[in-house]
Short mmCIF file of C-alpha atoms in Angstrom, two decimals:
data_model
loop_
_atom_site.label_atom_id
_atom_site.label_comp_id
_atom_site.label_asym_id
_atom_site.label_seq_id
_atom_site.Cartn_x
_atom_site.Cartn_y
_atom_site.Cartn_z
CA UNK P 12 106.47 102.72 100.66
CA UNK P 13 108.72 104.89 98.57
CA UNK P 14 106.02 107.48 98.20
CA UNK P 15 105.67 108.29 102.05
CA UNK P 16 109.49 110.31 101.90
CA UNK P 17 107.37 113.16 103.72
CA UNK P 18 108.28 111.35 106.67
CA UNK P 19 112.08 111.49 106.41
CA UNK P 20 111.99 115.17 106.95
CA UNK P 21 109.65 114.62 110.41
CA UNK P 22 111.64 114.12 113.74
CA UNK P 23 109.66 112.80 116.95
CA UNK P 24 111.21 115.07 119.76
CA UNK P 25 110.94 113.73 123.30
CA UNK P 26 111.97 116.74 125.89
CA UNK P 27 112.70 115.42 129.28
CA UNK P 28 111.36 111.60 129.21
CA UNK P 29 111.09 109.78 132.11
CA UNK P 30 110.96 106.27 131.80
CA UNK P 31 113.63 104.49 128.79
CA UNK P 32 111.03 101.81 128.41
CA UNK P 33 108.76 104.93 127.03
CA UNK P 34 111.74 105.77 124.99
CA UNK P 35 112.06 102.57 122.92
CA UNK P 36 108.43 102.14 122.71
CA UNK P 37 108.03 105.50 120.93
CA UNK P 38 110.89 104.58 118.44
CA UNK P 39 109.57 101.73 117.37
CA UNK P 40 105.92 103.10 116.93
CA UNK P 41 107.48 106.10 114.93
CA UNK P 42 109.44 103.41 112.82
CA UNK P 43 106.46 101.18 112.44
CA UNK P 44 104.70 104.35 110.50
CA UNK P 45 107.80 105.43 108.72
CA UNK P 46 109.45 108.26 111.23
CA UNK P 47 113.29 107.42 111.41
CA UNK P 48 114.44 110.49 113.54
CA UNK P 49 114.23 110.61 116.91
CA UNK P 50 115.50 113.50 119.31
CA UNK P 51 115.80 113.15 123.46
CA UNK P 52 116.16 116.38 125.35
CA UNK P 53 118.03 116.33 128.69
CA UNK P 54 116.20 112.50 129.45
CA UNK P 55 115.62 111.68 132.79
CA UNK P 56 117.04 108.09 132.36
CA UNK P 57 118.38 106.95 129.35
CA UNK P 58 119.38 103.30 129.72
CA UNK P 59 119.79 101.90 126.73
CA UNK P 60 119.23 98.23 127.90
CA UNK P 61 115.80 99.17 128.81
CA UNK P 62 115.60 101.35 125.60
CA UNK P 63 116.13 98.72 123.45
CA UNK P 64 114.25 96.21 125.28
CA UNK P 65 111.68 97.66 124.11
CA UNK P 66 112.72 99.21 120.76
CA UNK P 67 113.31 95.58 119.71
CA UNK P 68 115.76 94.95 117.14
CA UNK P 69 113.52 96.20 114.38
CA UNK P 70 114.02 99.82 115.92
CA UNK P 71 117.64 99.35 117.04
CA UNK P 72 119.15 101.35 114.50
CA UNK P 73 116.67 104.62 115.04
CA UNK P 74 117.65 104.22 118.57
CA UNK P 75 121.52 104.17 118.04
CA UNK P 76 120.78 107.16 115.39
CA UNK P 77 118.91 109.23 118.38
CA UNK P 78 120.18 112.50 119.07
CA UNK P 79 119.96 114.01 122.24
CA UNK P 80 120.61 117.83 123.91
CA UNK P 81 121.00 119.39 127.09
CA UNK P 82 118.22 121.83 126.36
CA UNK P 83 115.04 122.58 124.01
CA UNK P 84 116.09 125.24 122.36
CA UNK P 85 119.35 123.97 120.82
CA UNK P 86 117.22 120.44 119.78
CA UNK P 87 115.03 122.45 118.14
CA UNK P 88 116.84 125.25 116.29
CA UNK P 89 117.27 123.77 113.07
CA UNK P 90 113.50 122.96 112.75
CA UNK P 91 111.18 125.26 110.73
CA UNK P 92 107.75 124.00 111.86
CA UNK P 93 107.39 122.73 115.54
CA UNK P 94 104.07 121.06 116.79
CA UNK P 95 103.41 121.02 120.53
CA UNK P 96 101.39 118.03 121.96
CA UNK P 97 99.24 118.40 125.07
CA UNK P 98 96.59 116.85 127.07
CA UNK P 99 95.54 120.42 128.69
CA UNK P 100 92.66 122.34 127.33
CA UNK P 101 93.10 125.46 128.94
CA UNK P 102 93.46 128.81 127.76
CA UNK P 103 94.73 127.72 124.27
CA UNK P 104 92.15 125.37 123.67
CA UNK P 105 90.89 127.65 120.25
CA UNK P 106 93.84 126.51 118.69
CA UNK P 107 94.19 122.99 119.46
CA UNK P 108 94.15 120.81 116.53
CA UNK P 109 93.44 117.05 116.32
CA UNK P 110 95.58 114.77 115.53
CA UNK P 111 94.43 114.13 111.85
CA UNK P 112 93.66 117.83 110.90
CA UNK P 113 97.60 118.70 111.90
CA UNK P 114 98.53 115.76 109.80
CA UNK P 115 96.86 116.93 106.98
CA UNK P 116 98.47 120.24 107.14
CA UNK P 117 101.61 118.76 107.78
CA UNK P 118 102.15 116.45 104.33
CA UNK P 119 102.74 119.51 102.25
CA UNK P 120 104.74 121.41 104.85
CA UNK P 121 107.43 118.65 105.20
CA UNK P 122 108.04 119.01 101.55
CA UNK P 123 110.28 121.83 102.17
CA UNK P 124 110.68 121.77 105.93
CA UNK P 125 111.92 120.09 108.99
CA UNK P 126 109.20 119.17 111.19
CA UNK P 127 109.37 118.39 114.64
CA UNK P 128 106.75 116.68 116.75
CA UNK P 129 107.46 117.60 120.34
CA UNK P 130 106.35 116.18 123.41
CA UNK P 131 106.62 116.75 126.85
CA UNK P 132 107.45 114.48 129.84
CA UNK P 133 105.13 112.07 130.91
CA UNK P 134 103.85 113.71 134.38
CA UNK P 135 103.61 117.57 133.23
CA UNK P 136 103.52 117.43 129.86
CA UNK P 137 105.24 120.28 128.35
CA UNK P 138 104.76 123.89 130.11
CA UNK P 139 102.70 127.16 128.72
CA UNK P 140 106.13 128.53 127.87
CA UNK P 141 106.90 125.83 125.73
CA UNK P 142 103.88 125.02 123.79
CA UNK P 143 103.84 129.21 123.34
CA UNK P 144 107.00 128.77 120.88
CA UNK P 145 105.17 126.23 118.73
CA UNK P 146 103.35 126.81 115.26
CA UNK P 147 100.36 124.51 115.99
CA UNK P 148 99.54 122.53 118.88
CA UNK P 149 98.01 118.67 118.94
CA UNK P 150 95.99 117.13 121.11
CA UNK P 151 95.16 113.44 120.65
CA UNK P 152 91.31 113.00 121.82
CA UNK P 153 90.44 111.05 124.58
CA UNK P 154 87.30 109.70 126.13
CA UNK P 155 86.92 111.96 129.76
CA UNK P 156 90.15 113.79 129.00
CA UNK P 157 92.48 110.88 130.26
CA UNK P 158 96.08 110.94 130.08
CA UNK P 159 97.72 108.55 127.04
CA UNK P 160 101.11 106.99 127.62
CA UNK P 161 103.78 108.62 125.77
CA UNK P 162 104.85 105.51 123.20
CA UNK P 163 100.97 105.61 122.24
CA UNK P 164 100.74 109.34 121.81
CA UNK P 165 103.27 109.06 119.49
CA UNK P 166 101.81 105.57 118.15
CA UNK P 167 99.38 108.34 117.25
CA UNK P 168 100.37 111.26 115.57
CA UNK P 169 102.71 108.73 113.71
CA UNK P 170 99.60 106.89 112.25
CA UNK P 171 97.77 109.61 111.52
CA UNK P 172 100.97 110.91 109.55
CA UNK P 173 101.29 107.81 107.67
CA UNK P 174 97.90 107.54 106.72
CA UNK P 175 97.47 111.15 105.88
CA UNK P 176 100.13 111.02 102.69
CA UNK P 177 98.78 107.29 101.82
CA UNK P 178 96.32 107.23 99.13
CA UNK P 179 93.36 105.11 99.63
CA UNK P 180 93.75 101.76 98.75
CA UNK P 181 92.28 100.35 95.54
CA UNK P 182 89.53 98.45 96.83
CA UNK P 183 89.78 95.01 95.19
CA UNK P 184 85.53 94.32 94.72
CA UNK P 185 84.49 90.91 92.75
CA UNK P 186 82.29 90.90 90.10
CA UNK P 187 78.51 91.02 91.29
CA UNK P 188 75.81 89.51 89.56
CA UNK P 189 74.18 90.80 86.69
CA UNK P 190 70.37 91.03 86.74
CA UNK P 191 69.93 88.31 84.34
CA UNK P 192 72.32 86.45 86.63
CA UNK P 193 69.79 87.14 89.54
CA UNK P 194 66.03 86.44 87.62
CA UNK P 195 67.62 82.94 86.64
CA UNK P 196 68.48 82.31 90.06
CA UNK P 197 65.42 83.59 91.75
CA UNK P 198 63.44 81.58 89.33
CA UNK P 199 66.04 78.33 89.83
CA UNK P 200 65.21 79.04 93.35
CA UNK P 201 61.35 79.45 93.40
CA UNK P 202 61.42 75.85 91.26
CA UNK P 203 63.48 74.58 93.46
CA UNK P 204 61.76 75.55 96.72
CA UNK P 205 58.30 74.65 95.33
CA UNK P 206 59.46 71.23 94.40
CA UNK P 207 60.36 70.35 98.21
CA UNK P 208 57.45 71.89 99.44
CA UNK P 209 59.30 74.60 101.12
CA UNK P 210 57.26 77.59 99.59
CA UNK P 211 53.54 77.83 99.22
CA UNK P 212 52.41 77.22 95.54
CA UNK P 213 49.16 79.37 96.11
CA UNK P 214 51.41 82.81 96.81
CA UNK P 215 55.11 81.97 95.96
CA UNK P 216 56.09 85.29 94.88
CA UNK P 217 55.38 86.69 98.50
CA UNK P 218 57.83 83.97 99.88
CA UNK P 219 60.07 84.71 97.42
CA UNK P 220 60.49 88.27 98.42
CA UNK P 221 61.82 87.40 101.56
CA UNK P 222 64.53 85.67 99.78
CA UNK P 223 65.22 88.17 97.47
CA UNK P 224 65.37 90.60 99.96
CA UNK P 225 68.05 88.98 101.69
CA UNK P 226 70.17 88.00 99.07
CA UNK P 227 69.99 91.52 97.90
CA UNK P 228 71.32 92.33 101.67
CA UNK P 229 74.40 90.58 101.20
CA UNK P 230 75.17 91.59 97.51
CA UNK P 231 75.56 88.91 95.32
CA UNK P 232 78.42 87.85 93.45
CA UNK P 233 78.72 86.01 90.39
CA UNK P 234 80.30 82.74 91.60
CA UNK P 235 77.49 83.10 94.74
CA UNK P 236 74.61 82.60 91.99
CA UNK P 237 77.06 79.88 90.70
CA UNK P 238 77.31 78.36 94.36
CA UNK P 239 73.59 78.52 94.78
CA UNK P 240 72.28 77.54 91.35
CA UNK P 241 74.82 74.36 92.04
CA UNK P 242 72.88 73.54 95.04
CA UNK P 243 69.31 73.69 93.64
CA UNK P 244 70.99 71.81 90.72
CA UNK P 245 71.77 69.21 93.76
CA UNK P 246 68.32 69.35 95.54
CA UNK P 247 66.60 69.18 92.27
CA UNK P 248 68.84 65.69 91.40
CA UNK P 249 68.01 64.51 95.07
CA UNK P 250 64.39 65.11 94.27
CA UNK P 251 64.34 63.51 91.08
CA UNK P 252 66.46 60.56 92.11
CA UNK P 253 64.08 59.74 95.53
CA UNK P 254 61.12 59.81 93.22
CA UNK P 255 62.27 57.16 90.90
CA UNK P 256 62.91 55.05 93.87
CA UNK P 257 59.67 55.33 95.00
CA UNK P 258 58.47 54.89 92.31
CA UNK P 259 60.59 51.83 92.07
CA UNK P 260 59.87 50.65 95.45
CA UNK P 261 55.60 51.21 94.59
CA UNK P 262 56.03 48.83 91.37
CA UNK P 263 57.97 46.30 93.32
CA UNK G 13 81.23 111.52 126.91
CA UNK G 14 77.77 109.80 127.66
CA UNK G 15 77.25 110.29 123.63
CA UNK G 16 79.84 107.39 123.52
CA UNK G 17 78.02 104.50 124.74
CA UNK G 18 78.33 102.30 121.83
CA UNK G 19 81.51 101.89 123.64
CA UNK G 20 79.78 99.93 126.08
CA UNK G 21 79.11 96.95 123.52
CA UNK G 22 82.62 96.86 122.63
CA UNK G 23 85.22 94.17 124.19
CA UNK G 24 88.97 93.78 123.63
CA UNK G 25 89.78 89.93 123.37
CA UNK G 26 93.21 89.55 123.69
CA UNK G 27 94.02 85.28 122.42
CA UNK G 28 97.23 84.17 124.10
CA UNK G 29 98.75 87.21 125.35
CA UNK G 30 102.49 86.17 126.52
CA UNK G 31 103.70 89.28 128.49
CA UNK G 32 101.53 90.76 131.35
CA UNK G 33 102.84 94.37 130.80
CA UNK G 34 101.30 93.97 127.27
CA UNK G 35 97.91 93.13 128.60
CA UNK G 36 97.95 96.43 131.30
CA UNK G 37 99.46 98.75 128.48
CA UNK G 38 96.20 97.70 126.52
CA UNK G 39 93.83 97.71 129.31
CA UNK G 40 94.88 101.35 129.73
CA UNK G 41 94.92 102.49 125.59
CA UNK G 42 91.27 100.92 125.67
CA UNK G 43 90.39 102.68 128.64
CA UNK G 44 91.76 105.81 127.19
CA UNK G 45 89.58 105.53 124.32
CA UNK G 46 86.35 104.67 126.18
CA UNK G 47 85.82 101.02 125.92
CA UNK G 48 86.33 99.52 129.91
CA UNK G 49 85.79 95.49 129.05
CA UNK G 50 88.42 93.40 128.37
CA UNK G 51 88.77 89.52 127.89
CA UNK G 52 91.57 87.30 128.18
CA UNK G 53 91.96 83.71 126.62
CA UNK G 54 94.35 82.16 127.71
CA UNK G 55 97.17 84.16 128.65
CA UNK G 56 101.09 83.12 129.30
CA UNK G 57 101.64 84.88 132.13
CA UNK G 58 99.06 86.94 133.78
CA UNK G 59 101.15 88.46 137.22
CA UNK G 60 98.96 90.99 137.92
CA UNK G 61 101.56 93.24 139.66
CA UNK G 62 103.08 93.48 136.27
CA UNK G 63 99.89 93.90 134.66
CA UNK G 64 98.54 96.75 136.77
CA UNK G 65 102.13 98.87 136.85
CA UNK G 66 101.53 99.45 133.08
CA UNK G 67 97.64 99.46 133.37
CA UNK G 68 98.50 102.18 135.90
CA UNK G 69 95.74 103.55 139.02
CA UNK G 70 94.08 104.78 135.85
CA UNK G 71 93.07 101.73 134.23
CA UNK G 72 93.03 99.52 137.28
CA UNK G 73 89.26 98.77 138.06
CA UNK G 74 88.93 97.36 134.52
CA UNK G 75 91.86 95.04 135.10
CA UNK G 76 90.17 93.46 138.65
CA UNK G 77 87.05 93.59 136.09
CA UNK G 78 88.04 91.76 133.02
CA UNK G 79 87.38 87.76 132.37
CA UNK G 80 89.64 85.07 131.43
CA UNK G 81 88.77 82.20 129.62
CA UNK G 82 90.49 78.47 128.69
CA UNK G 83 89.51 78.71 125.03
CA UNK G 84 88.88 81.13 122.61
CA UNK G 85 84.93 79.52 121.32
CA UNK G 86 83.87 79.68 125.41
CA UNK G 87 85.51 83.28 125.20
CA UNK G 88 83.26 84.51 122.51
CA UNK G 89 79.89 82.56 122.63
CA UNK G 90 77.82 85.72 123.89
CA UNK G 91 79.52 88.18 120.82
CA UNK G 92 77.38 88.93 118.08
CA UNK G 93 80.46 90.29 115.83
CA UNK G 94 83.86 89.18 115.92
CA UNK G 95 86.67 91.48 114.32
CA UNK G 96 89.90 90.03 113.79
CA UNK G 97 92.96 91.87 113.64
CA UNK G 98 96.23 90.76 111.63
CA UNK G 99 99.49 91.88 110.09
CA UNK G 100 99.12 88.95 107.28
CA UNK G 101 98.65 90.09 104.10
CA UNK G 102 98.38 86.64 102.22
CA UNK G 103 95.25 84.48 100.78
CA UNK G 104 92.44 86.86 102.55
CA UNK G 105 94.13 90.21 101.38
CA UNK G 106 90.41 91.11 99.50
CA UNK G 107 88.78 91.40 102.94
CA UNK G 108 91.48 93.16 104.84
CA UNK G 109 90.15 96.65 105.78
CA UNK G 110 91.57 99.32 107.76
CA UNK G 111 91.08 100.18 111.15
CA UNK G 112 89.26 104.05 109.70
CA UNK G 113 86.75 101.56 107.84
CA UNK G 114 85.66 98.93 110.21
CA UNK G 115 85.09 101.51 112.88
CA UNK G 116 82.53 103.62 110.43
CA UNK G 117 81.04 100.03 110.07
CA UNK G 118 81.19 99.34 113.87
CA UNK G 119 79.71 102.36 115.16
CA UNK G 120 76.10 101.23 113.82
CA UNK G 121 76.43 97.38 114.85
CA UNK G 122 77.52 98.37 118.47
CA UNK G 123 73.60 99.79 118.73
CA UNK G 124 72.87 96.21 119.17
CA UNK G 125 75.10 93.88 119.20
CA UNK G 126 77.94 92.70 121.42
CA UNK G 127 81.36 93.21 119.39
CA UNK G 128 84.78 91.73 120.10
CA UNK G 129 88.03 93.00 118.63
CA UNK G 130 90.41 89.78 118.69
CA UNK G 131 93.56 90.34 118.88
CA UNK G 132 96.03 87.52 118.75
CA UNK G 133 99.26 86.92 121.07
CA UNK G 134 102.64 88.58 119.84
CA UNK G 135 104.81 86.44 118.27
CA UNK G 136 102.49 85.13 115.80
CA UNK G 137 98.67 86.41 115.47
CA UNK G 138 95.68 84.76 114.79
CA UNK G 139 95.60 81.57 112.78
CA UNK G 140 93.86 81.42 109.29
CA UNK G 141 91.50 78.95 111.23
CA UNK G 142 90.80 81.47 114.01
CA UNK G 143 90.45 84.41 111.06
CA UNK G 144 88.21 82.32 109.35
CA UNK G 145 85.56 82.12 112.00
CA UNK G 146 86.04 86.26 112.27
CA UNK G 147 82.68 88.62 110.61
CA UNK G 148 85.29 90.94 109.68
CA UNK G 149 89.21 91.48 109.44
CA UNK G 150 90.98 94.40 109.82
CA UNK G 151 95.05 95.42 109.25
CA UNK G 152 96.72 98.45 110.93
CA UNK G 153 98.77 99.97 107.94
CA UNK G 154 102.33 100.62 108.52
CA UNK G 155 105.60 101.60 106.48
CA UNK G 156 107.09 98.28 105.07
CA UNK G 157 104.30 96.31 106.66
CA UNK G 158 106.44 96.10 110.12
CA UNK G 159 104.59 94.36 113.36
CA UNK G 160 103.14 96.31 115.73
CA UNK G 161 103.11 96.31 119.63
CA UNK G 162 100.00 94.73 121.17
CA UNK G 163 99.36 97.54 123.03
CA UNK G 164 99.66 99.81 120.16
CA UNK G 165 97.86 98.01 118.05
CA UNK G 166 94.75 97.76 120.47
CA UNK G 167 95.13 101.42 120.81
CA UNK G 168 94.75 102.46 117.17
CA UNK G 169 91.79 100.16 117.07
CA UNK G 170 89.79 101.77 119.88
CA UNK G 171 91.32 105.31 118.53
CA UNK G 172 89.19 104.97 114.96
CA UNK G 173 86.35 103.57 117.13
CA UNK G 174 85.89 106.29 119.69
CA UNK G 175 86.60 109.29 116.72
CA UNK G 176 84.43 107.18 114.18
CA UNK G 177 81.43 107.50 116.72
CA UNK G 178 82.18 111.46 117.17
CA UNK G 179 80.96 114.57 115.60
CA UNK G 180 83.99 116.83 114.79
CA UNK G 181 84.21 119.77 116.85
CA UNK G 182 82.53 122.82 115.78
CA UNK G 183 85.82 125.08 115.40
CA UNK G 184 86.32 128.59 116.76
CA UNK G 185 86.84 130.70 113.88
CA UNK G 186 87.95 133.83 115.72
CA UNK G 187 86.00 137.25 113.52
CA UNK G 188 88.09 137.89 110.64
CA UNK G 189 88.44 141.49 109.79
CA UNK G 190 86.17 142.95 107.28
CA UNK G 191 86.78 144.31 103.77
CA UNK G 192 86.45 147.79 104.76
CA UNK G 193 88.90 147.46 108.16
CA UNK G 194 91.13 145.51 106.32
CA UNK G 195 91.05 148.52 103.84
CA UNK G 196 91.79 151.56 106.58
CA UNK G 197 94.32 149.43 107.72
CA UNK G 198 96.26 149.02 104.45
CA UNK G 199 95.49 152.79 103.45
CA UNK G 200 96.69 153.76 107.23
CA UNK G 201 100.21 151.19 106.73
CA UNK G 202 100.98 153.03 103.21
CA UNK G 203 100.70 156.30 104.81
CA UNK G 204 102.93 155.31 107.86
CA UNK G 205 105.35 153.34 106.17
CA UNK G 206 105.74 156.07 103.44
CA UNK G 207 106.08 159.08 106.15
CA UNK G 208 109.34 156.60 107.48
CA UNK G 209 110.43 156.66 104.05
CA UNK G 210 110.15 153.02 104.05
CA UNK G 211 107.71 152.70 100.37
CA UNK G 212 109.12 154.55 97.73
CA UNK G 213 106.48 157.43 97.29
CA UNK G 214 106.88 157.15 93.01
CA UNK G 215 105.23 153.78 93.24
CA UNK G 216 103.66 152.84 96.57
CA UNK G 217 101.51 150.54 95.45
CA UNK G 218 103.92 148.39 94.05
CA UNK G 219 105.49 147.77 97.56
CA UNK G 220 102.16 147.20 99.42
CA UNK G 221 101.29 144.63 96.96
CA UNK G 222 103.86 142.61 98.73
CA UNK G 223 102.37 143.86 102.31
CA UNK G 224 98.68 143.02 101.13
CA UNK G 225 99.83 139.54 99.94
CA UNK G 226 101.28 139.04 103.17
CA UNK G 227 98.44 139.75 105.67
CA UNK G 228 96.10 138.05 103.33
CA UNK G 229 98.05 134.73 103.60
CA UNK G 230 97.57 135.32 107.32
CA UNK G 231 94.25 135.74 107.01
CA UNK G 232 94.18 138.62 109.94
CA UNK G 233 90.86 138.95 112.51
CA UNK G 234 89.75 141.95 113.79
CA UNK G 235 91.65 142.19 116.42
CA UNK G 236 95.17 142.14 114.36
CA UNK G 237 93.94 144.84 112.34
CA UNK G 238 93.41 146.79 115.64
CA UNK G 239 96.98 146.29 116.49
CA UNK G 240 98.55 146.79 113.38
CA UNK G 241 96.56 150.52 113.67
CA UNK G 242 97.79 150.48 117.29
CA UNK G 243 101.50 150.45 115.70
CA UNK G 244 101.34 152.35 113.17
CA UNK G 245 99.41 155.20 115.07
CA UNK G 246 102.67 154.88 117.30
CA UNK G 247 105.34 155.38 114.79
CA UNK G 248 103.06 158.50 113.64
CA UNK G 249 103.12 159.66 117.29
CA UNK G 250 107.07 158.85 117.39
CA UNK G 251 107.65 160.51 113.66
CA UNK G 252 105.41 163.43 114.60
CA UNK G 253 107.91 163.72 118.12
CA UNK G 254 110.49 163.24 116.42
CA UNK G 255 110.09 166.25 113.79
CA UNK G 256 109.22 168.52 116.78
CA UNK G 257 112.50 167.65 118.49
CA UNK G 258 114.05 168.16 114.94
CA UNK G 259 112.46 171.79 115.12
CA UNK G 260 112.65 172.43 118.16
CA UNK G 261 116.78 172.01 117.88
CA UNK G 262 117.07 173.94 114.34
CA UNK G 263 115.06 177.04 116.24
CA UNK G 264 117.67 176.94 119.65
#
């Protein structure tokens, strides 16, 4: 995806992680939505069997890239735009974004700027301090304000990057049915349905509307009225062909 | 969030899971999201110890709650909608939609119907037979269509499902400052900033074009304009001091 290279100029920023496993889960979720920079402040643990355990090879390289500092402010110096995640909603609560409003403010500010995504460790979360030195902060919604795992608030923001500087895809849609598709089929049908009986010949427009209405549920395409003439076609041979051998079978 | 209870009809079926910390990692993302019922067909491994350390205290009541079945057809019987998840992009391509779309279609069919989201084990996904018998596929979009973590996946899932079925916040838009404070204000900076010799008094105006095109970028509230007053009636205070002291010297 050549057109995402937004993304090379956003770095996920872990300050004080706990757990490696969390680590190499959160590189490869960054990776799997195009975020190749990855920054550990002063980790807790940082063994990299366990990192890569669960980076798996596809993230290996991110995680042998991975930069890491003894404090916040020197990781973060070089950044010009720095958004703070948390799961509080205290006194800054009027300024917490979501998740996809941030991202959509972020595509054209990581034209020209390094971006860092910064989150705290898993148990606190990052302090008042901190989030005060931020631009924006980001709070991924929850239901009853639970806590996420780190890898999947990441997993997150990540996706909602990704999808934010994606254009919609072209929807591939088939060819429906013209209207003079659909009357020859309806009346195919109504022929058809009256010759096995299925449909009352006294009224058979009001069981045809039942039909109608449900084919017009589903949205017909033009090889469906193919498929469907092709089977009255079938019933109307059956028909035919049981007739004659009655008829047969009377004369004999 | 008791406007969430479409949640309730929703069920992550995980087919063949193969590690137990996979299962408890998306026990706890579904949890997070809202939806608390979770079905497993067939899994590898299913040591619960290992299951509940990543499903966490948090997530552990749906974990002694969920159901395991021997096949996936006994597993989803009772489901009135079946959503299949893959990372394949082959022969069903057309159908494939995206996590944002299926869950603006969900929201309405969880009213009243029982939907599953099937998710298949790690290594390889669903098969085109089990996709086959799904109402609906859907693809998590990535860079370079990489594979996602179970857990991750599950996550983004019942992410788009939870947001799809809320209203966006009503925003606090904090009182912006009106034309005529934002007026005194500007009239009050020239005046200050001109008495520190800071505006060049032969064309003011020129220089508090750059001022004006500043603060309006900022778009300032009330309350800013009160401060910016509050320092500029200072530096008159401090200039006004200052000239005194200036006098007061010249006259000793």
């Amino acid at each position: 995806m050549s057109s995402n290279n937004y993304l090379d100029h956003v770095t996920i920023v872990l300050h004080r992680p706990r757990f490696p496993e969390n680590i190499g889960a959160a590189a490869r979720a960054a990776l799997n939505m195009g975020i190749s920079r990855l920054v550990l402040v002063a980790p807790e643990n940082c063994d990299l069997t366990r990192v890569l355990r669960m980076a798996t090879h596809y993230a290996a390289d991110l995680v042998e890239n991975m930069e890491v500092y003894a404090d916040l402010t020197t990781a973060l110096q070089h950044f010009h735009y720095v958004v703070g995640t948390t799961a509080r909603i205290g006194g800054h609560r009027r300024e917490l974004k979501t998740p996809r409003e941030i991202a959509a403010e972020l595509v054209p500010i990581c034209a020209n700027n390094q971006v860092a995504l910064l989150f705290g460790p898993e148990d606190r979360g990052l302090t008042n301090v901190q989030l005060r030195y931020c631009h924006a902060l980001v709070s991924v919604p929850t239901a009853g304000f639970s806590s996420l795992n780190l890898a999947q608030a990441v997993m997150i923001l990540c996706y909602e990057l990704l999808l934010a500087g994606t254009k919609p895809l072209d929807r591939f849609v088939s060819r429906l049915a013209t209207r003079r598709e659909l009357d020859g089929m309806y009346e195919h049908l109504k022929e058809t349905l009256l010759k096995i009986n299925f449909i009352n010949p006294e009224n058979p427009d009001y069981w045809m509307q039942n039909i109608r209405r449900f084919f017009s549920r589903v949205g017909l395409r033009a090889r469906d009225v193919k498929i469907i003439r092709g089977i009255c076609r079938q019933i109307d041979w059956y028909t035919k062909q049981r007739l004659e051998t009655m008829q047969q079978l009377e004369m004999e």
